[in-house]
Short mmCIF file of C-alpha atoms and ligand atoms in Angstrom, two decimals:
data_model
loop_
_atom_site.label_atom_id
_atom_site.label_comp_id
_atom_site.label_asym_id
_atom_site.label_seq_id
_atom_site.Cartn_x
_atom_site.Cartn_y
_atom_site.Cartn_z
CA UNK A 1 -97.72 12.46 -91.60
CA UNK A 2 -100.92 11.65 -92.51
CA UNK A 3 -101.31 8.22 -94.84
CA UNK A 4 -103.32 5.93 -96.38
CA UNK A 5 -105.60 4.68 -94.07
CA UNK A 6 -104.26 1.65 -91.85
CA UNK A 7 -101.12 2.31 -92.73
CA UNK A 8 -97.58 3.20 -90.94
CA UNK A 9 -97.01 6.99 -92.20
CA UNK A 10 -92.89 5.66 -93.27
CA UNK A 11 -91.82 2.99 -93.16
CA UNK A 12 -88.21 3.99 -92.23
CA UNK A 13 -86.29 3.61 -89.04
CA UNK A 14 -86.72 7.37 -87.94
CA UNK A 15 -90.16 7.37 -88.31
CA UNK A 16 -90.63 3.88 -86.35
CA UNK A 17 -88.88 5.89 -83.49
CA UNK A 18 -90.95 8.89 -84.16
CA UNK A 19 -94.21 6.05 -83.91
CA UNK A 20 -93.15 4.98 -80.94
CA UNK A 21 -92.21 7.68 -78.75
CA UNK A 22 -96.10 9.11 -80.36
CA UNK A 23 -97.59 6.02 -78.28
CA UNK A 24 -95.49 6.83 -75.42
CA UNK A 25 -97.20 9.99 -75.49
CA UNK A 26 -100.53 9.04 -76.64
CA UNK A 27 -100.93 6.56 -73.56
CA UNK A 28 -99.46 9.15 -71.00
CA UNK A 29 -102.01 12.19 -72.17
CA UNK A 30 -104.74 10.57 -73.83
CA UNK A 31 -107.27 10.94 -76.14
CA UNK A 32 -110.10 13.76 -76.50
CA UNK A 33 -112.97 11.90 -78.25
CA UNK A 34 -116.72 12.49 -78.35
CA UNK A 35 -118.41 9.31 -76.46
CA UNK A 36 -119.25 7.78 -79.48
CA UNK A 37 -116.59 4.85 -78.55
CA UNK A 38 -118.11 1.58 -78.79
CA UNK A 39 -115.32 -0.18 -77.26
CA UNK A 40 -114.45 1.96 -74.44
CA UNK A 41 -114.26 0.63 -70.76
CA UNK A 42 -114.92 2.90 -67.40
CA UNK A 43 -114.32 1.44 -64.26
CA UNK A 44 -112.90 -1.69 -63.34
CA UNK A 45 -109.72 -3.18 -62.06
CA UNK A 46 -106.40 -2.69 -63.80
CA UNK A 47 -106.10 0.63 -66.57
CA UNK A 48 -109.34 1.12 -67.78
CA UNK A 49 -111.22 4.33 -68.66
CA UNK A 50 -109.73 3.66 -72.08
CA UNK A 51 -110.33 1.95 -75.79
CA UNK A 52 -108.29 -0.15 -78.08
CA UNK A 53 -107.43 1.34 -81.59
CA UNK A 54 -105.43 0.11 -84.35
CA UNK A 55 -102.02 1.86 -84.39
CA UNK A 56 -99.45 1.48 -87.20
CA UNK A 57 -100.42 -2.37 -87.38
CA UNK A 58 -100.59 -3.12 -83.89
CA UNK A 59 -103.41 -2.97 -81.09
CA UNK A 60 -102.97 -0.45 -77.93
CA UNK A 61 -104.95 0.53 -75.27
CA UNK A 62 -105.27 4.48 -75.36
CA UNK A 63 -106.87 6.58 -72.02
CA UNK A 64 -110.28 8.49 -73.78
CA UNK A 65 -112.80 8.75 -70.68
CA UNK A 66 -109.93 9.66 -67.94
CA UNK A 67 -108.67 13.51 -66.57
CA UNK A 68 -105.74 14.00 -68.97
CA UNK A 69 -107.77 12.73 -71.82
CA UNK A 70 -110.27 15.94 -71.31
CA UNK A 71 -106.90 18.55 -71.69
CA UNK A 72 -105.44 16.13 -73.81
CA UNK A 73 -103.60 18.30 -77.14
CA UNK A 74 -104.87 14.94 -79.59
CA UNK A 75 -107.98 14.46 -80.07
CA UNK A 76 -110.21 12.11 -82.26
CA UNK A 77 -112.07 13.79 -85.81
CA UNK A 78 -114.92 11.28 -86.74
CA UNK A 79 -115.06 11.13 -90.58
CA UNK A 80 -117.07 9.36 -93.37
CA UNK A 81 -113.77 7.47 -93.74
CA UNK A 82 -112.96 6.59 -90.37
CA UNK A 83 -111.59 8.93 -87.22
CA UNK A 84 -108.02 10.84 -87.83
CA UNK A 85 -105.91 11.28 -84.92
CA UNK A 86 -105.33 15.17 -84.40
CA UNK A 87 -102.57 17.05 -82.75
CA UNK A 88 -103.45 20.72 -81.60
CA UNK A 89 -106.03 20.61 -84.77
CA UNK A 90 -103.62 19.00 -87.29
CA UNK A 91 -104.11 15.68 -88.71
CA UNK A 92 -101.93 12.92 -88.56
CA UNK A 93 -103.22 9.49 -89.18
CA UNK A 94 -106.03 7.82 -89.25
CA UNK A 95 -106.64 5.50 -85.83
CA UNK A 96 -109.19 3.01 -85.94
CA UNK A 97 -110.73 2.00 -83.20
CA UNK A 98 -111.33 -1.44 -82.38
CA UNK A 99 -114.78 -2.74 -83.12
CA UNK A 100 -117.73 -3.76 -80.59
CA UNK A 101 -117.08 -7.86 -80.05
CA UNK A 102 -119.98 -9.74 -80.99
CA UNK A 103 -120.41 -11.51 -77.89
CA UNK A 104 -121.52 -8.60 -76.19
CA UNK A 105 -125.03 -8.46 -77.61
CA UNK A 106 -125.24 -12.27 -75.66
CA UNK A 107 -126.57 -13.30 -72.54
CA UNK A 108 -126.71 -16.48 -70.12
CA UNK A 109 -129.41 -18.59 -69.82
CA UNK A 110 -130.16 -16.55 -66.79
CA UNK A 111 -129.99 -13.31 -67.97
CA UNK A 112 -126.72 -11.87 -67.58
CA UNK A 113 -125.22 -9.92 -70.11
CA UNK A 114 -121.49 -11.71 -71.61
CA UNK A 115 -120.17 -8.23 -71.05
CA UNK A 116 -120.55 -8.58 -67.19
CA UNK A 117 -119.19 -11.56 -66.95
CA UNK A 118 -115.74 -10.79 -69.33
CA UNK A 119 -114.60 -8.02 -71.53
CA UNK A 120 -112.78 -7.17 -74.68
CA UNK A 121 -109.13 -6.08 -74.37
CA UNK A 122 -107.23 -5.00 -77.01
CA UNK A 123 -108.39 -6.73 -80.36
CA UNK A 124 -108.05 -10.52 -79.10
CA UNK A 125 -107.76 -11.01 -75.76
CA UNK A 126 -110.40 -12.19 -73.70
CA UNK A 127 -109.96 -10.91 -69.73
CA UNK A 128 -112.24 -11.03 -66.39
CA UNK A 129 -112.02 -10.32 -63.48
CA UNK A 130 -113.18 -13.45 -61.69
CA UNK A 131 -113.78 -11.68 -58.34
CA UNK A 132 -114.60 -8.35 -58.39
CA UNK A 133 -114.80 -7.40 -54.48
CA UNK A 134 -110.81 -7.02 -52.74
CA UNK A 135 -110.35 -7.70 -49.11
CA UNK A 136 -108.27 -4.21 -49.47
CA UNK A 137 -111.07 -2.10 -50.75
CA UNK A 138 -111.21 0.19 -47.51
CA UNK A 139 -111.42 4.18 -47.73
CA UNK A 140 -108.33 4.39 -45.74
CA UNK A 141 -106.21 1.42 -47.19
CA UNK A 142 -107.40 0.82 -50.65
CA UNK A 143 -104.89 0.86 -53.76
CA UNK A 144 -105.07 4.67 -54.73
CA UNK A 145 -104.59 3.96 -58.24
CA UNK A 146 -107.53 1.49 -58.35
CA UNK A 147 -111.08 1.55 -59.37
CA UNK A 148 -112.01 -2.71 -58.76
CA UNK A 149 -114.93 -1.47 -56.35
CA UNK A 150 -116.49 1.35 -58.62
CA UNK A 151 -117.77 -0.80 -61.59
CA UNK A 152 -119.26 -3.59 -58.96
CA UNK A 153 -121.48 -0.27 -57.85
CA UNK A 154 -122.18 0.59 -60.58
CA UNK A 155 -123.67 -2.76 -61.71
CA UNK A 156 -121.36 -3.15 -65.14
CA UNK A 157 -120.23 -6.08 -63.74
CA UNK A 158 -121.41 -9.20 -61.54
CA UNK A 159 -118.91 -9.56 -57.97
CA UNK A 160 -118.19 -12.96 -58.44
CA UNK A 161 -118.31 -14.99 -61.64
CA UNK A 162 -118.83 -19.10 -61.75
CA UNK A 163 -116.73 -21.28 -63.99
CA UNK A 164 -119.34 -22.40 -65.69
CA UNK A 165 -119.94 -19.16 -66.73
CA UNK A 166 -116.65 -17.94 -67.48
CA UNK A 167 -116.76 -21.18 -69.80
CA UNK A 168 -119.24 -19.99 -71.74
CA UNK A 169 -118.15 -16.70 -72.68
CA UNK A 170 -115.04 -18.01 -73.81
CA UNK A 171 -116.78 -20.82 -76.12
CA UNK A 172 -118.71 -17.63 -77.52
CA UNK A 173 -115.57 -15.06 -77.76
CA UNK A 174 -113.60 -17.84 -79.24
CA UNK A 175 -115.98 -18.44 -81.80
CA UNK A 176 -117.92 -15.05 -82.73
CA UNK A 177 -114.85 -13.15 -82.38
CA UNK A 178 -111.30 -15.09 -82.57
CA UNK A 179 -110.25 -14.08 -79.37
CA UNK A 180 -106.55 -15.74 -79.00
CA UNK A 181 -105.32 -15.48 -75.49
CA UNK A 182 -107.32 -15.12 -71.99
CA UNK A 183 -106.69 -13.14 -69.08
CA UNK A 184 -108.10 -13.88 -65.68
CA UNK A 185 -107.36 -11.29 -62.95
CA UNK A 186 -108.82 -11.14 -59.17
CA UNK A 187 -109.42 -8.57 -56.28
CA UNK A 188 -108.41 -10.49 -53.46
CA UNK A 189 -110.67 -12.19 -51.24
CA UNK A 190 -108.67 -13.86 -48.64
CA UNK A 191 -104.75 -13.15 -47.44
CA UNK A 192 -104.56 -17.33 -47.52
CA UNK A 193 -105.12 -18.40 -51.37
CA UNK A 194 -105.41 -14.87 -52.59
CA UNK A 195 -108.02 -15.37 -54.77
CA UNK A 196 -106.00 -18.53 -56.12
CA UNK A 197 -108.76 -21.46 -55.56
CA UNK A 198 -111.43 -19.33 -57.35
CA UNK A 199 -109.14 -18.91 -60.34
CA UNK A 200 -107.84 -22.63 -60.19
CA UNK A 201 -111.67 -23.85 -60.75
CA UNK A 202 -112.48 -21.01 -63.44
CA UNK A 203 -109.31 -22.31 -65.42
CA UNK A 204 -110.29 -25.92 -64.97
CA UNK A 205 -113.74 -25.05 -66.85
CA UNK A 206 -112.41 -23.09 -69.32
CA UNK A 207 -110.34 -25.65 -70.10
CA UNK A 208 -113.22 -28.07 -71.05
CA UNK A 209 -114.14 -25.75 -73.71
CA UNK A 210 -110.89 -23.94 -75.19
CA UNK A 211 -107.09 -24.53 -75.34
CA UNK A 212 -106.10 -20.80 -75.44
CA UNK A 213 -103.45 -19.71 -73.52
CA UNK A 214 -105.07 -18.92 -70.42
CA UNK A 215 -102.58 -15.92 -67.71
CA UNK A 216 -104.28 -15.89 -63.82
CA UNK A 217 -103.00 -12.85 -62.02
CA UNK A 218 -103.43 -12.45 -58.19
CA UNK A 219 -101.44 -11.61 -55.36
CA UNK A 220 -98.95 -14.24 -53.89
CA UNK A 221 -100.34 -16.90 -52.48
CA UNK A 222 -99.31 -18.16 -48.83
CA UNK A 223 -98.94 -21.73 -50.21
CA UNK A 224 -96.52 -22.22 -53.37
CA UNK A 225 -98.15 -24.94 -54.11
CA UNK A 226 -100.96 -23.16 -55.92
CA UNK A 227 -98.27 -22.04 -58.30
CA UNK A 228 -98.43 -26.13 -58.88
CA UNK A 229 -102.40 -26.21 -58.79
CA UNK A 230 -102.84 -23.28 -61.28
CA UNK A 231 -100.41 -24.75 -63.63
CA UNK A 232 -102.36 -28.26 -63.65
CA UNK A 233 -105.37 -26.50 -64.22
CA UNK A 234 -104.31 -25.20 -67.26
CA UNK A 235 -103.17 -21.79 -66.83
CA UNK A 236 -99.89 -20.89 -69.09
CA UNK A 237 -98.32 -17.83 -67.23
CA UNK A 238 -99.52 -16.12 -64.25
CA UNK A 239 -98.88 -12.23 -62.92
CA UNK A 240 -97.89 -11.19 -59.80
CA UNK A 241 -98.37 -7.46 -59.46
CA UNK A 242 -95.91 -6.04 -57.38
CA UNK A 243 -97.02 -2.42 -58.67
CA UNK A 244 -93.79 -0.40 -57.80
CA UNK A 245 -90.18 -1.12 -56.87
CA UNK A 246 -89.67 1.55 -54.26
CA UNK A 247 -91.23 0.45 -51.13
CA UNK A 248 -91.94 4.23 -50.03
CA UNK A 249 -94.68 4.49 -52.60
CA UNK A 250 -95.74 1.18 -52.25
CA UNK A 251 -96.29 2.06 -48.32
CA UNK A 252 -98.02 5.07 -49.67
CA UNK A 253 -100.03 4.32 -52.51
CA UNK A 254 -100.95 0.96 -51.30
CA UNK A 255 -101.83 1.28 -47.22
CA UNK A 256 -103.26 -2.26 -47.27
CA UNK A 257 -101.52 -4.30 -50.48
CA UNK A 258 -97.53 -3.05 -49.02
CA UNK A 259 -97.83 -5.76 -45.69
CA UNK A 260 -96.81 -8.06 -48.57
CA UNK A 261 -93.30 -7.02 -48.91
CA UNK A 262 -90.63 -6.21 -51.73
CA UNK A 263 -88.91 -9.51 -50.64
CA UNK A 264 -92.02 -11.63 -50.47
CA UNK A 265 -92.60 -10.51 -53.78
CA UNK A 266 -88.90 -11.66 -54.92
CA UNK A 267 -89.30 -14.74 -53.10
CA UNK A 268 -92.32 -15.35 -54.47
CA UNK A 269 -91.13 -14.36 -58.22
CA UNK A 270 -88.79 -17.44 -57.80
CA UNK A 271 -91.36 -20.44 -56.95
CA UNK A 272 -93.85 -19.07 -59.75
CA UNK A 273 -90.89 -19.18 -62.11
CA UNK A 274 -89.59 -22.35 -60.77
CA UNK A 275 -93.23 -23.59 -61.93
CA UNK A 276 -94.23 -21.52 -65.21
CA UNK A 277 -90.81 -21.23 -66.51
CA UNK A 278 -88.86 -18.15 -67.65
CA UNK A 279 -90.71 -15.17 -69.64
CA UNK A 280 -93.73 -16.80 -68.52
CA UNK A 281 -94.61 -14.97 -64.86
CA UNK A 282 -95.31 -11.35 -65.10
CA UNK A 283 -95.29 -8.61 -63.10
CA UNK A 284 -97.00 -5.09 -63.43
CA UNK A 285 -94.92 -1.98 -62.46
CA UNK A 286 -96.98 1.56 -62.26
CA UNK A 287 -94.52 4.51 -63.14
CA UNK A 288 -95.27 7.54 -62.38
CA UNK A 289 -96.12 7.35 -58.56
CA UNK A 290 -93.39 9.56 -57.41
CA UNK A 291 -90.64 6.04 -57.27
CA UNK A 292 -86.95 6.60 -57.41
CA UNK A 293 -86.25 5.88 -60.64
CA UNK A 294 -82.49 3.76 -59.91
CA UNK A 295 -84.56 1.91 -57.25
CA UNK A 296 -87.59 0.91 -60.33
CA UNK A 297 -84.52 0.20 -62.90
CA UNK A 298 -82.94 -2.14 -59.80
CA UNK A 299 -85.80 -3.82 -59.16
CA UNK A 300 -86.82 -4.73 -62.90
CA UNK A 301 -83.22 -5.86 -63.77
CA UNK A 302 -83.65 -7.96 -60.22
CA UNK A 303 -86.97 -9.44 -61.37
CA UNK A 304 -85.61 -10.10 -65.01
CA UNK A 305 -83.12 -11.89 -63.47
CA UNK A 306 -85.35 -14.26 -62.03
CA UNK A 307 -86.92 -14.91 -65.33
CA UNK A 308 -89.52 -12.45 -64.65
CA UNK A 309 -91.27 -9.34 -67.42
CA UNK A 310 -91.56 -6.53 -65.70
CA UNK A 311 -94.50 -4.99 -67.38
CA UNK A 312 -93.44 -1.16 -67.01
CA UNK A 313 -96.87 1.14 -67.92
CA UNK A 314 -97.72 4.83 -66.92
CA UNK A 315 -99.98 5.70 -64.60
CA UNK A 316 -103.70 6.25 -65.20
CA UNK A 317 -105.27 8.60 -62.88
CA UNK A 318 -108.72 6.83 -63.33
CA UNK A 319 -111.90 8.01 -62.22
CA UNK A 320 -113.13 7.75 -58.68
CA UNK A 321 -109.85 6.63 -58.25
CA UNK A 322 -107.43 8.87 -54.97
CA UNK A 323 -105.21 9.74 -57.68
CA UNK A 324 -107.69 10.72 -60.21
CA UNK A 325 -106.47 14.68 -60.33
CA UNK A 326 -102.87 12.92 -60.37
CA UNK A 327 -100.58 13.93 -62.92
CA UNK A 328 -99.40 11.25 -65.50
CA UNK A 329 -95.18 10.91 -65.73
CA UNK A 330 -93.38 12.74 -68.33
CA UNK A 331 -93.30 11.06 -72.13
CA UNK A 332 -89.29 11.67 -71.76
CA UNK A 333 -89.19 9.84 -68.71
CA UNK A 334 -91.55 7.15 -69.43
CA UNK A 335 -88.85 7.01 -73.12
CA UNK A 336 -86.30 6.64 -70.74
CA UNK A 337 -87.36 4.12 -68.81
CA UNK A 338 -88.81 2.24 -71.71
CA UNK A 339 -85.11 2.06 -73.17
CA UNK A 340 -83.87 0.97 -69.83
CA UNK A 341 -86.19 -1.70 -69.19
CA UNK A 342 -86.16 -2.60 -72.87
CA UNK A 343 -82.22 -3.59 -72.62
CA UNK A 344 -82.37 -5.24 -69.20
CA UNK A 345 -84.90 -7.74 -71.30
CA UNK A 346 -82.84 -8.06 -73.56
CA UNK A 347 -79.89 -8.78 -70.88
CA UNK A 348 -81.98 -11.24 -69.84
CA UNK A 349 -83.49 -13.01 -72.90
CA UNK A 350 -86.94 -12.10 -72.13
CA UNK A 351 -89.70 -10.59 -74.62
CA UNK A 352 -92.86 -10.14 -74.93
CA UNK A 353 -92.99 -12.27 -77.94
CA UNK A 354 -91.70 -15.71 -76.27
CA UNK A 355 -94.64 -14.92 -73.27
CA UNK A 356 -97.33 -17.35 -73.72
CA UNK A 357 -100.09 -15.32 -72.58
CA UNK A 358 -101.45 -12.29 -70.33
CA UNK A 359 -99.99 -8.36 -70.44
CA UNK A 360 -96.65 -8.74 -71.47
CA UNK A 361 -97.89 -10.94 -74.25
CA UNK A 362 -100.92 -8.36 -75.18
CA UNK A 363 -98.46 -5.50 -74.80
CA UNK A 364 -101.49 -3.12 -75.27
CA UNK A 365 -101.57 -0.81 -72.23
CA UNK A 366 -97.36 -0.37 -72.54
CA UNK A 367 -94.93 1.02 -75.21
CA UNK A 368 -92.63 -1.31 -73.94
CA UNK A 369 -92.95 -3.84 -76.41
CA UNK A 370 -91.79 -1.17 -79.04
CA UNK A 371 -88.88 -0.64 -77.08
CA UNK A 372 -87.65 -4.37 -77.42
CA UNK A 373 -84.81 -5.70 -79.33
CA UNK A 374 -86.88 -9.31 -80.03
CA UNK A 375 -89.94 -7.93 -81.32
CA UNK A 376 -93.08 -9.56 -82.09
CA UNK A 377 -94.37 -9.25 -85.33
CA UNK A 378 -96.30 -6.37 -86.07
CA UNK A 379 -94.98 -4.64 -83.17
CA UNK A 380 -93.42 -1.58 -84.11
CA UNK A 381 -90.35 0.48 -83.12
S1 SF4 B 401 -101.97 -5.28 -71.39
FE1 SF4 B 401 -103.18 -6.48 -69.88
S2 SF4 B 401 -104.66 -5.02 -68.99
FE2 SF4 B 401 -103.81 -4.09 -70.88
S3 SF4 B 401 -105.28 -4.66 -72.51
FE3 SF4 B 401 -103.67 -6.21 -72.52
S4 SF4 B 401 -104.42 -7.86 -71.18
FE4 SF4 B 401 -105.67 -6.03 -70.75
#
């Protein structure tokens, strides 16, 4: 299997399949590598403890620094021509990691490093996380899949980041490094606006500076009219994470976040699509968290429906995270679902490729864009 380097090993439909169902497997066990990973993030909200490589032409996320990763059976051989992707000690492929964005090595006026204030996902995609503390960040009733309070201790990040700011990292991603699309996520600060007045303001700066499509994630906000604000701001697609479709594991793998119900979510899903159009709201959907797998499928189809992506990824047990010793799901069930959610897109007329901006247009930290009938190009599958 191994190939020129950059290259897909076949281009044939068998080995596309083959390709995919390897990233379906690469993102549930991980990567062994030495530390030498320049890109690599640890900590953080969202998946993290991972790096972006270049992967038969297109960019995905890949776990290096979590649990699995240490066991994992591939592992990463560092060359004079570049690192080869091994299985069990054989080669096959080389995987290229993305490189170290410029912007890094720059700092504010003040003295804060770029890289505190926004990060590097994938190759092109420009995401913060414009508040960094969450109202739900208790021992007892914290999100056990979530690490937002672990890289504010551990200083790689600042807790709350200005528009003016956020501005000018952008300006400087956009230019040093052709960043495309931005992504602006937020613990949640309040149970009123969510989070949703901070983000309105950040967008409204940003969008002095750059017209990139801009995604805003945050919980639902009380008042649908900031569906309304956030759209005159600027922002081009938001995400409303409802994080799994069985409300047994939401109740126990999110103590605090489940008081905001399956059917507020729903209800919710409706204004934001009533404002951002179809295939333009988002929502993320953790597998792997013990759900009932008809109950996730109902739920997608339910959401796609609506108009809405459901943005299906594996779990990451993440460092200093409750489920850090967790187990990742299955590659054949994570296939399965894949090919499930992949149709009920396609049911629906929704891809990845017609969303404007934000993780279902990144695709990085899912397979399931390699799943979809509509791809985008590059995407493989
Ligand atoms: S899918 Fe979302 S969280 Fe993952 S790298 Fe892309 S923008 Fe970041």
């Amino acid at each position: 299997m191994e190939d020129k380097k950059g290259s897909l090993p076949d281009a044939g439909a068998a080995a596309a399949l083959e390709q995919a169902f390897r990233l379906v497997d690469l993102q549930n066990k991980g990567i062994r590598s030495s530390n030498a990973l320049a890109s690599g993030r640890r900590g953080g909200a969202g998946p993290t403890d991972d790096a972006a490589f270049q992967f038969g032409g297109q960019t995905v996320m890949l776990p290096v620094f979590n649990g699995p990763a240490e066991d994992s059976p591939y592992s990463l051989l560092e060359g004079e021509d570049g690192f080869k992707l091994q299985f069990e000690g054989k080669t096959l492929m080389y995987l290229d990691p993305v490189a170290r964005p410029n912007f890094y090595d720059l700092s504010t006026a003040d003295g804060i490093p770029y890289n505190k204030i926004a990060a590097l996902h994938s190759s092109d995609v420009l995401a913060s996380t414009v508040i960094q503390s969450c109202i739900r960040w208790d021992p007892n009733d914290r999100c056990k899949f979530c690490a937002i309070g672990h890289s504010l201790a551990a200083g790689s990040t600042v807790a709350k980041k200005s528009p003016a700011q956020l501005a000018e990292v952008v300006a400087a991603a956009e230019r040093l490094d052709g960043i495309r699309q931005i992504t602006l996520t937020t613990g949640t600060p309040n149970e009123t606006d969510r989070g949703a007045l901070h983000l309105t303001e950040c967008v409204k700066a940003i969008r002095k500076v750059s017209r990139l499509p801009i995604q805003v994630q945050c919980e639902p906000p009380e008042d649908a009219e900031w569906y309304w604000r956030l759209k005159e701001a600027g922002a081009n697609t938001i995400g409303l994470h409802v994080e799994s479709f069985d409300e047994d594991v939401r109740r126990e793998m999110m103590p605090s976040k489940s008081s905001i119900t399956l059917e507020t979510y729903f209800d919710a899903f409706e204004k934001a699509v009533a404002v951002f159009g179809r295939n333009q709201v988002t929502t993320y959907v953790i597998l792997g968290m013990g759900e009932d797998a008809e109950k996730t499928i109902v739920g997608c189809s339910r959401a796609a429906a609506l108009g809405v992506y459901p943005f299906v990824v594996p779990l990451r047990p993440l460092r200093g995270t409750m489920l850090e010793f967790a187990k990742p799901p299955t590659s054949a069930y994570m296939d399965d679902m894949y090919r499930k959610v992949a149709d009920l897109l396609s049911a629906a007329s929704l891809s990845s490729a017609d969303s404007m901006a934000g993780c279902a247009k990144c695709g990085a930290c899912s397979a399931l864009p390699s799943f979809e009938k509509n791809k985008a190009p590059g995407v493989m599958g």
